[in-house]
mmCIF file of C-alpha atoms and ligand atoms in Angstrom:
data_model
loop_
_atom_site.group_PDB
_atom_site.id
_atom_site.type_symbol
_atom_site.label_atom_id
_atom_site.label_comp_id
_atom_site.label_asym_id
_atom_site.label_seq_id
_atom_site.Cartn_x
_atom_site.Cartn_y
_atom_site.Cartn_z
ATOM 1 C CA MET A 1 12.862 54.484 57.798
ATOM 2 C CA LYS A 2 12.717 51.514 55.346
ATOM 3 C CA THR A 3 8.966 50.630 56.144
ATOM 4 C CA THR A 4 8.570 54.380 55.588
ATOM 5 C CA GLN A 5 11.570 54.164 52.446
ATOM 6 C CA SER A 6 9.734 51.176 50.740
ATOM 7 C CA ILE A 7 6.077 52.125 51.795
ATOM 8 C CA SER A 8 6.205 55.682 49.847
ATOM 9 C CA ARG A 9 9.030 54.102 46.570
ATOM 10 C CA ARG A 10 5.531 52.102 45.642
ATOM 11 C CA LYS A 11 2.805 54.710 46.336
ATOM 12 C CA PHE A 12 2.250 52.215 49.527
ATOM 13 C CA LEU A 13 0.303 55.068 50.806
ATOM 14 C CA MET A 14 1.729 58.759 53.022
ATOM 15 C CA PHE A 15 2.014 58.327 56.112
ATOM 16 C CA SER A 16 3.264 61.992 56.584
ATOM 17 C CA GLY A 17 1.557 64.305 59.663
ATOM 18 C CA ALA A 18 1.576 67.203 58.417
ATOM 19 C CA ALA A 19 -2.207 68.363 57.096
ATOM 20 C CA THR A 20 -4.323 65.945 54.815
ATOM 21 C CA ALA A 21 -1.618 64.465 53.723
ATOM 22 C CA LEU A 22 -2.870 61.962 51.724
ATOM 23 C CA ILE A 23 -0.239 61.416 48.924
ATOM 24 C CA ALA A 24 -0.351 57.673 49.026
ATOM 25 C CA THR A 25 -1.745 59.104 45.360
ATOM 26 C CA ASP A 26 -2.657 56.416 42.673
ATOM 27 C CA LEU A 27 -5.276 55.041 44.680
ATOM 28 C CA ILE A 28 -7.454 58.760 46.170
ATOM 29 C CA GLY A 29 -8.618 58.522 42.851
ATOM 30 C CA LEU A 30 -9.991 55.236 43.204
ATOM 31 C CA GLY A 31 -11.060 55.823 46.356
ATOM 32 C CA ARG A 32 -13.255 58.910 45.606
ATOM 33 C CA GLN A 33 -14.569 56.897 42.718
ATOM 34 C CA VAL A 34 -15.415 53.715 45.158
ATOM 35 C CA PHE A 35 -16.651 55.923 48.034
ATOM 36 C CA ALA A 36 -19.217 58.019 45.933
ATOM 37 C CA ALA A 37 -21.673 55.696 45.269
ATOM 38 C CA ASP A 38 -21.972 54.250 47.987
ATOM 39 C CA ALA A 39 -22.935 57.194 50.970
ATOM 40 C CA ALA A 40 -23.013 54.406 53.508
ATOM 41 C CA ILE A 41 -19.201 54.290 53.478
ATOM 42 C CA PRO A 42 -17.853 58.237 54.397
ATOM 43 C CA THR A 43 -15.625 59.990 52.198
ATOM 44 C CA LEU A 44 -11.230 60.960 52.386
ATOM 45 C CA THR A 45 -13.233 64.277 52.639
ATOM 46 C CA SER A 46 -16.252 64.205 55.731
ATOM 47 C CA VAL A 47 -14.286 61.290 57.577
ATOM 48 C CA THR A 48 -12.130 64.943 59.025
ATOM 49 C CA PRO A 49 -12.273 67.426 56.970
ATOM 50 C CA ALA A 50 -8.889 69.089 58.999
ATOM 51 C CA ALA A 51 -7.387 66.009 60.643
ATOM 52 C CA THR A 52 -3.661 66.176 61.197
ATOM 53 C CA PHE A 53 -4.112 62.048 59.979
ATOM 54 C CA THR A 54 -6.855 61.344 56.718
ATOM 55 C CA LEU A 55 -7.827 58.051 56.036
ATOM 56 C CA PRO A 56 -6.668 56.298 52.864
ATOM 57 C CA ALA A 57 -8.506 54.880 50.420
ATOM 58 C CA LEU A 58 -9.024 51.197 49.587
ATOM 59 C CA PRO A 59 -7.448 49.862 46.544
ATOM 60 C CA TYR A 60 -9.845 48.136 45.301
ATOM 61 C CA ALA A 61 -13.467 48.588 45.703
ATOM 62 C CA GLN A 62 -15.005 47.237 48.350
ATOM 63 C CA ASP A 63 -17.148 44.399 46.695
ATOM 64 C CA ALA A 64 -13.102 43.494 45.394
ATOM 65 C CA LEU A 65 -12.823 41.479 47.839
ATOM 66 C CA THR A 66 -15.458 39.279 47.582
ATOM 67 C CA PRO A 67 -16.985 36.372 48.477
ATOM 68 C CA TYR A 68 -13.773 35.465 50.641
ATOM 69 C CA ILE A 69 -14.342 38.656 52.736
ATOM 70 C CA SER A 70 -17.968 40.786 51.433
ATOM 71 C CA ALA A 71 -18.442 44.715 50.892
ATOM 72 C CA ASN A 72 -20.232 44.764 54.722
ATOM 73 C CA THR A 73 -17.309 43.923 56.188
ATOM 74 C CA ILE A 74 -15.098 46.015 54.589
ATOM 75 C CA SER A 75 -17.749 48.864 55.260
ATOM 76 C CA PHE A 76 -17.768 48.296 58.762
ATOM 77 C CA HIS A 77 -14.486 47.096 59.752
ATOM 78 C CA TYR A 78 -12.963 49.879 57.018
ATOM 79 C CA GLY A 79 -15.844 52.513 56.944
ATOM 80 C CA LYS A 80 -16.437 52.136 60.661
ATOM 81 C CA HIS A 81 -12.575 50.688 62.471
ATOM 82 C CA HIS A 82 -9.672 52.051 60.408
ATOM 83 C CA ALA A 83 -11.961 55.199 60.029
ATOM 84 C CA GLY A 84 -12.260 55.285 63.951
ATOM 85 C CA TYR A 85 -8.304 54.809 64.353
ATOM 86 C CA VAL A 86 -7.969 58.391 62.099
ATOM 87 C CA THR A 87 -10.059 60.177 63.827
ATOM 88 C CA ASN A 88 -9.721 59.152 67.062
ATOM 89 C CA LEU A 89 -6.218 59.547 66.650
ATOM 90 C CA ASN A 90 -7.057 62.693 65.687
ATOM 91 C CA ASN A 91 -8.492 64.169 68.921
ATOM 92 C CA LEU A 92 -5.738 62.735 70.784
ATOM 93 C CA VAL A 93 -2.994 64.851 69.136
ATOM 94 C CA LYS A 94 -4.025 67.604 68.167
ATOM 95 C CA GLY A 95 -2.829 70.535 70.285
ATOM 96 C CA THR A 96 0.527 68.617 71.204
ATOM 97 C CA LYS A 97 4.372 68.049 69.652
ATOM 98 C CA TYR A 98 2.243 64.280 68.145
ATOM 99 C CA ALA A 99 0.377 66.451 65.470
ATOM 100 C CA LYS A 100 2.984 67.100 63.413
ATOM 101 C CA GLY A 101 4.754 63.342 63.879
ATOM 102 C CA THR A 102 4.768 60.827 60.996
ATOM 103 C CA LEU A 103 2.198 57.762 62.892
ATOM 104 C CA GLU A 104 5.720 56.081 61.966
ATOM 105 C CA LYS A 105 7.556 58.174 64.558
ATOM 106 C CA ILE A 106 4.856 58.260 66.521
ATOM 107 C CA ILE A 107 4.697 54.853 67.336
ATOM 108 C CA LYS A 108 7.559 54.792 68.350
ATOM 109 C CA LEU A 109 7.254 57.683 70.424
ATOM 110 C CA THR A 110 4.602 56.251 72.274
ATOM 111 C CA TYR A 111 5.054 52.542 72.295
ATOM 112 C CA ASN A 112 5.420 51.082 76.112
ATOM 113 C CA GLN A 113 4.126 54.156 77.508
ATOM 114 C CA PHE A 114 0.992 53.765 79.555
ATOM 115 C CA LEU A 115 0.034 57.235 79.432
ATOM 116 C CA LEU A 116 0.378 57.641 75.364
ATOM 117 C CA SER A 117 -0.754 54.104 75.079
ATOM 118 C CA SER A 118 -4.127 56.062 73.754
ATOM 119 C CA ILE A 119 -2.500 57.019 71.163
ATOM 120 C CA TYR A 120 0.152 54.902 70.337
ATOM 121 C CA ASN A 121 -2.501 51.771 70.306
ATOM 122 C CA ASN A 122 -4.610 54.799 67.590
ATOM 123 C CA ALA A 123 -1.567 55.431 65.454
ATOM 124 C CA ALA A 124 -0.530 52.154 65.385
ATOM 125 C CA GLN A 125 -3.959 50.767 64.260
ATOM 126 C CA THR A 126 -4.439 53.489 62.222
ATOM 127 C CA TRP A 127 -0.359 52.280 60.110
ATOM 128 C CA ASN A 128 -1.768 48.025 60.714
ATOM 129 C CA HIS A 129 -4.945 48.450 58.308
ATOM 130 C CA THR A 130 -3.634 50.793 56.006
ATOM 131 C CA PHE A 131 -1.114 48.571 55.980
ATOM 132 C CA TYR A 132 -3.586 45.018 56.014
ATOM 133 C CA TRP A 133 -5.070 46.293 52.476
ATOM 134 C CA ASN A 134 -2.564 46.547 50.680
ATOM 135 C CA SER A 135 -1.954 43.069 51.705
ATOM 136 C CA LEU A 136 -5.656 41.934 49.930
ATOM 137 C CA LYS A 137 -5.519 42.235 46.258
ATOM 138 C CA PRO A 138 -8.230 40.412 44.633
ATOM 139 C CA ASN A 139 -7.747 37.673 42.197
ATOM 140 C CA SER A 140 -4.055 36.955 44.499
ATOM 141 C CA GLY A 141 -3.070 34.609 46.400
ATOM 142 C CA ASP A 142 -0.894 31.195 45.220
ATOM 143 C CA LYS A 143 -1.839 32.876 41.671
ATOM 144 C CA SER A 144 0.972 36.085 42.638
ATOM 145 C CA LEU A 145 3.568 34.470 44.561
ATOM 146 C CA VAL A 146 6.232 34.943 41.822
ATOM 147 C CA PRO A 147 10.074 33.792 40.824
ATOM 148 C CA GLY A 148 12.057 36.150 42.067
ATOM 149 C CA LYS A 149 13.696 37.478 46.002
ATOM 150 C CA LEU A 150 11.269 36.888 48.026
ATOM 151 C CA SER A 151 9.879 32.971 46.285
ATOM 152 C CA ALA A 152 14.133 32.548 46.452
ATOM 153 C CA LEU A 153 14.334 33.089 50.490
ATOM 154 C CA ILE A 154 11.229 31.696 51.197
ATOM 155 C CA ASN A 155 12.767 28.906 49.321
ATOM 156 C CA ALA A 156 15.650 29.333 51.496
ATOM 157 C CA GLN A 157 15.012 29.274 54.162
ATOM 158 C CA PHE A 158 11.370 27.206 54.796
ATOM 159 C CA GLY A 159 12.472 24.763 51.805
ATOM 160 C CA HIS A 160 8.368 25.338 49.599
ATOM 161 C CA PHE A 161 5.854 28.047 49.767
ATOM 162 C CA SER A 162 3.169 25.340 50.397
ATOM 163 C CA ASP A 163 2.455 22.113 50.625
ATOM 164 C CA ALA A 164 -0.554 21.681 52.242
ATOM 165 C CA THR A 165 -0.509 17.743 52.924
ATOM 166 C CA LYS A 166 -1.308 16.293 56.228
ATOM 167 C CA ASP A 167 -1.407 13.266 58.086
ATOM 168 C CA ASP A 168 -4.038 10.831 59.178
ATOM 169 C CA LYS A 169 -3.679 13.115 62.673
ATOM 170 C CA GLY A 170 -4.459 16.537 60.340
ATOM 171 C CA ALA A 171 -0.984 18.003 60.850
ATOM 172 C CA TRP A 172 0.778 19.417 58.273
ATOM 173 C CA THR A 173 3.529 16.800 57.012
ATOM 174 C CA ASN A 174 5.957 18.969 54.899
ATOM 175 C CA PRO A 175 4.219 22.801 56.302
ATOM 176 C CA GLY A 176 5.304 25.343 53.620
ATOM 177 C CA LEU A 177 5.863 29.096 53.976
ATOM 178 C CA LYS A 178 2.123 29.464 53.923
ATOM 179 C CA GLN A 179 1.140 26.630 56.600
ATOM 180 C CA LYS A 180 3.378 28.516 58.307
ATOM 181 C CA LEU A 181 1.736 31.379 58.829
ATOM 182 C CA PHE A 182 -1.201 29.979 59.023
ATOM 183 C CA ASP A 183 -0.583 28.215 61.447
ATOM 184 C CA ALA A 184 0.835 31.320 63.366
ATOM 185 C CA ALA A 185 -1.702 33.281 62.379
ATOM 186 C CA LYS A 186 -4.642 30.888 63.662
ATOM 187 C CA GLY A 187 -2.791 30.280 67.006
ATOM 188 C CA HIS A 188 -2.642 33.761 67.949
ATOM 189 C CA PHE A 189 -4.581 34.202 71.636
ATOM 190 C CA GLY A 190 -6.678 37.597 71.107
ATOM 191 C CA SER A 191 -6.605 39.654 69.376
ATOM 192 C CA GLY A 192 -4.096 40.865 66.347
ATOM 193 C CA TRP A 193 -1.968 40.797 63.539
ATOM 194 C CA ALA A 194 -0.270 38.374 61.932
ATOM 195 C CA TRP A 195 2.744 39.250 60.134
ATOM 196 C CA LEU A 196 5.783 38.468 57.615
ATOM 197 C CA VAL A 197 9.038 40.350 58.176
ATOM 198 C CA LEU A 198 12.494 40.587 56.858
ATOM 199 C CA ASN A 199 14.108 41.220 59.799
ATOM 200 C CA LYS A 200 17.848 42.550 60.422
ATOM 201 C CA GLN A 201 19.856 39.507 60.045
ATOM 202 C CA ASN A 202 17.490 39.591 56.460
ATOM 203 C CA GLN A 203 16.475 36.947 57.092
ATOM 204 C CA LEU A 204 12.492 35.817 56.202
ATOM 205 C CA GLU A 205 10.059 35.921 60.508
ATOM 206 C CA ILE A 206 6.922 34.756 60.866
ATOM 207 C CA MET A 207 5.474 36.923 63.709
ATOM 208 C CA THR A 208 2.178 37.880 66.117
ATOM 209 C CA THR A 209 1.321 40.353 68.522
ATOM 210 C CA LYS A 210 -0.754 41.348 70.158
ATOM 211 C CA ASN A 211 -3.804 43.782 69.954
ATOM 212 C CA ALA A 212 -2.097 47.136 68.475
ATOM 213 C CA ASP A 213 1.817 46.533 67.956
ATOM 214 C CA SER A 214 3.611 45.958 65.075
ATOM 215 C CA PRO A 215 7.027 45.181 63.973
ATOM 216 C CA LEU A 216 7.955 48.653 63.929
ATOM 217 C CA THR A 217 8.409 48.743 67.411
ATOM 218 C CA LYS A 218 11.773 45.620 66.830
ATOM 219 C CA ALA A 219 14.619 48.594 65.401
ATOM 220 C CA GLY A 220 16.028 47.236 61.631
ATOM 221 C CA TYR A 221 12.049 44.810 61.019
ATOM 222 C CA VAL A 222 11.006 45.389 57.906
ATOM 223 C CA PRO A 223 6.781 44.022 57.349
ATOM 224 C CA LEU A 224 6.256 42.791 54.457
ATOM 225 C CA LEU A 225 2.994 41.729 55.093
ATOM 226 C CA VAL A 226 0.212 41.184 57.251
ATOM 227 C CA ILE A 227 -2.705 39.700 58.684
ATOM 228 C CA ASP A 228 -5.736 40.771 60.580
ATOM 229 C CA VAL A 229 -6.446 37.706 62.936
ATOM 230 C CA TRP A 230 -8.942 40.869 65.155
ATOM 231 C CA GLU A 231 -12.305 38.967 65.039
ATOM 232 C CA HIS A 232 -14.260 42.079 63.892
ATOM 233 C CA ALA A 233 -11.474 41.480 60.416
ATOM 234 C CA TYR A 234 -14.164 38.034 59.705
ATOM 235 C CA TYR A 235 -16.710 37.439 61.940
ATOM 236 C CA LEU A 236 -19.362 38.926 59.382
ATOM 237 C CA ASP A 237 -18.871 36.188 57.233
ATOM 238 C CA TYR A 238 -17.411 33.670 59.379
ATOM 239 C CA GLN A 239 -18.520 34.648 62.642
ATOM 240 C CA ASN A 240 -16.002 33.142 65.776
ATOM 241 C CA GLY A 241 -14.338 30.957 62.509
ATOM 242 C CA ARG A 242 -11.117 32.014 62.369
ATOM 243 C CA VAL A 243 -9.516 29.272 59.981
ATOM 244 C CA GLY A 244 -12.547 29.778 57.504
ATOM 245 C CA TYR A 245 -11.447 32.964 56.834
ATOM 246 C CA LEU A 246 -6.932 32.273 57.360
ATOM 247 C CA ASN A 247 -7.876 29.287 54.073
ATOM 248 C CA ALA A 248 -9.655 32.296 52.270
ATOM 249 C CA VAL A 249 -7.864 34.327 52.836
ATOM 250 C CA LEU A 250 -4.174 32.218 52.293
ATOM 251 C CA ASP A 251 -5.507 30.595 48.815
ATOM 252 C CA ASN A 252 -7.302 33.380 47.358
ATOM 253 C CA ILE A 253 -6.072 36.530 48.576
ATOM 254 C CA ILE A 254 -3.969 37.337 49.775
ATOM 255 C CA ASN A 255 -0.955 40.187 48.024
ATOM 256 C CA TRP A 256 1.728 38.794 47.366
ATOM 257 C CA GLN A 257 3.340 41.356 44.779
ATOM 258 C CA PHE A 258 3.402 43.224 48.013
ATOM 259 C CA ALA A 259 5.409 41.382 50.414
ATOM 260 C CA GLU A 260 7.658 41.486 47.696
ATOM 261 C CA ASP A 261 7.494 45.135 46.222
ATOM 262 C CA ASN A 262 8.341 45.371 50.243
ATOM 263 C CA LEU A 263 11.754 43.998 50.424
ATOM 264 C CA PRO A 264 14.902 46.528 50.645
ATOM 265 C CA ALA A 265 15.885 47.257 46.886
ATOM 266 C CA THR A 266 19.686 46.769 48.075
ATOM 267 C CA LEU A 267 18.334 43.617 49.091
ATOM 268 C CA LYS A 268 20.893 40.672 47.853
ATOM 269 C CA VAL A 269 19.120 37.435 47.571
HETATM 270 FE FE1 FE2 K 301 -9.043 45.412 62.277
#
């Protein structure tokens, strides 16, 4: 699937189901280096020593997103939540046909099947979180949106990237893509994810999904970027203040280059 190709091409990570196959690669060394210095965070090998699926390394140090997302949040979000999904998934697929599948294949095969919902949820959350870590980057935000295919698509479909001007009632007067993504993430009820995707008509779409759901279950959709809006993503830093978290992410650490890189190489704009 395109997503897999995109991700692999950019050394994002490797979702292969075969034994301990983490091929993310140039990130692995960084991750080991980071975690070796922090006994509170399990190392890659100690999380799931004989695992089918392995917790991918973070693409940056766990304190790299401060002050917008603290090292404490990352330590729980990555070291407990994300790691927990990986561990759960390995336990659930052990001895089943899913033990040898890719994450993407498992997600598609188990989607909307009640008896397989535990496998689906943990596989999807494993995938979503890895995608989320790569959707963030220190010192990025607006600063990393450079002229290219993504900016051309944004300008063609949304008119402009960002205009944060508000009227006297506090509503955006001329919202761009950034404000619309913010509004979608802010307005999502409960736990879930806010995505920028490319649909099968090669148009950008902003969408939200509930719980573990992702665009991977929608044929022809290519995930470009995601923001985790589960409370565990921001509660330690912002308590219930999702707006503060979203402003911090979108202004300072969202990785637009990752979204640009996930566009199909063959896409004509
Ligand atoms: Fe999360």
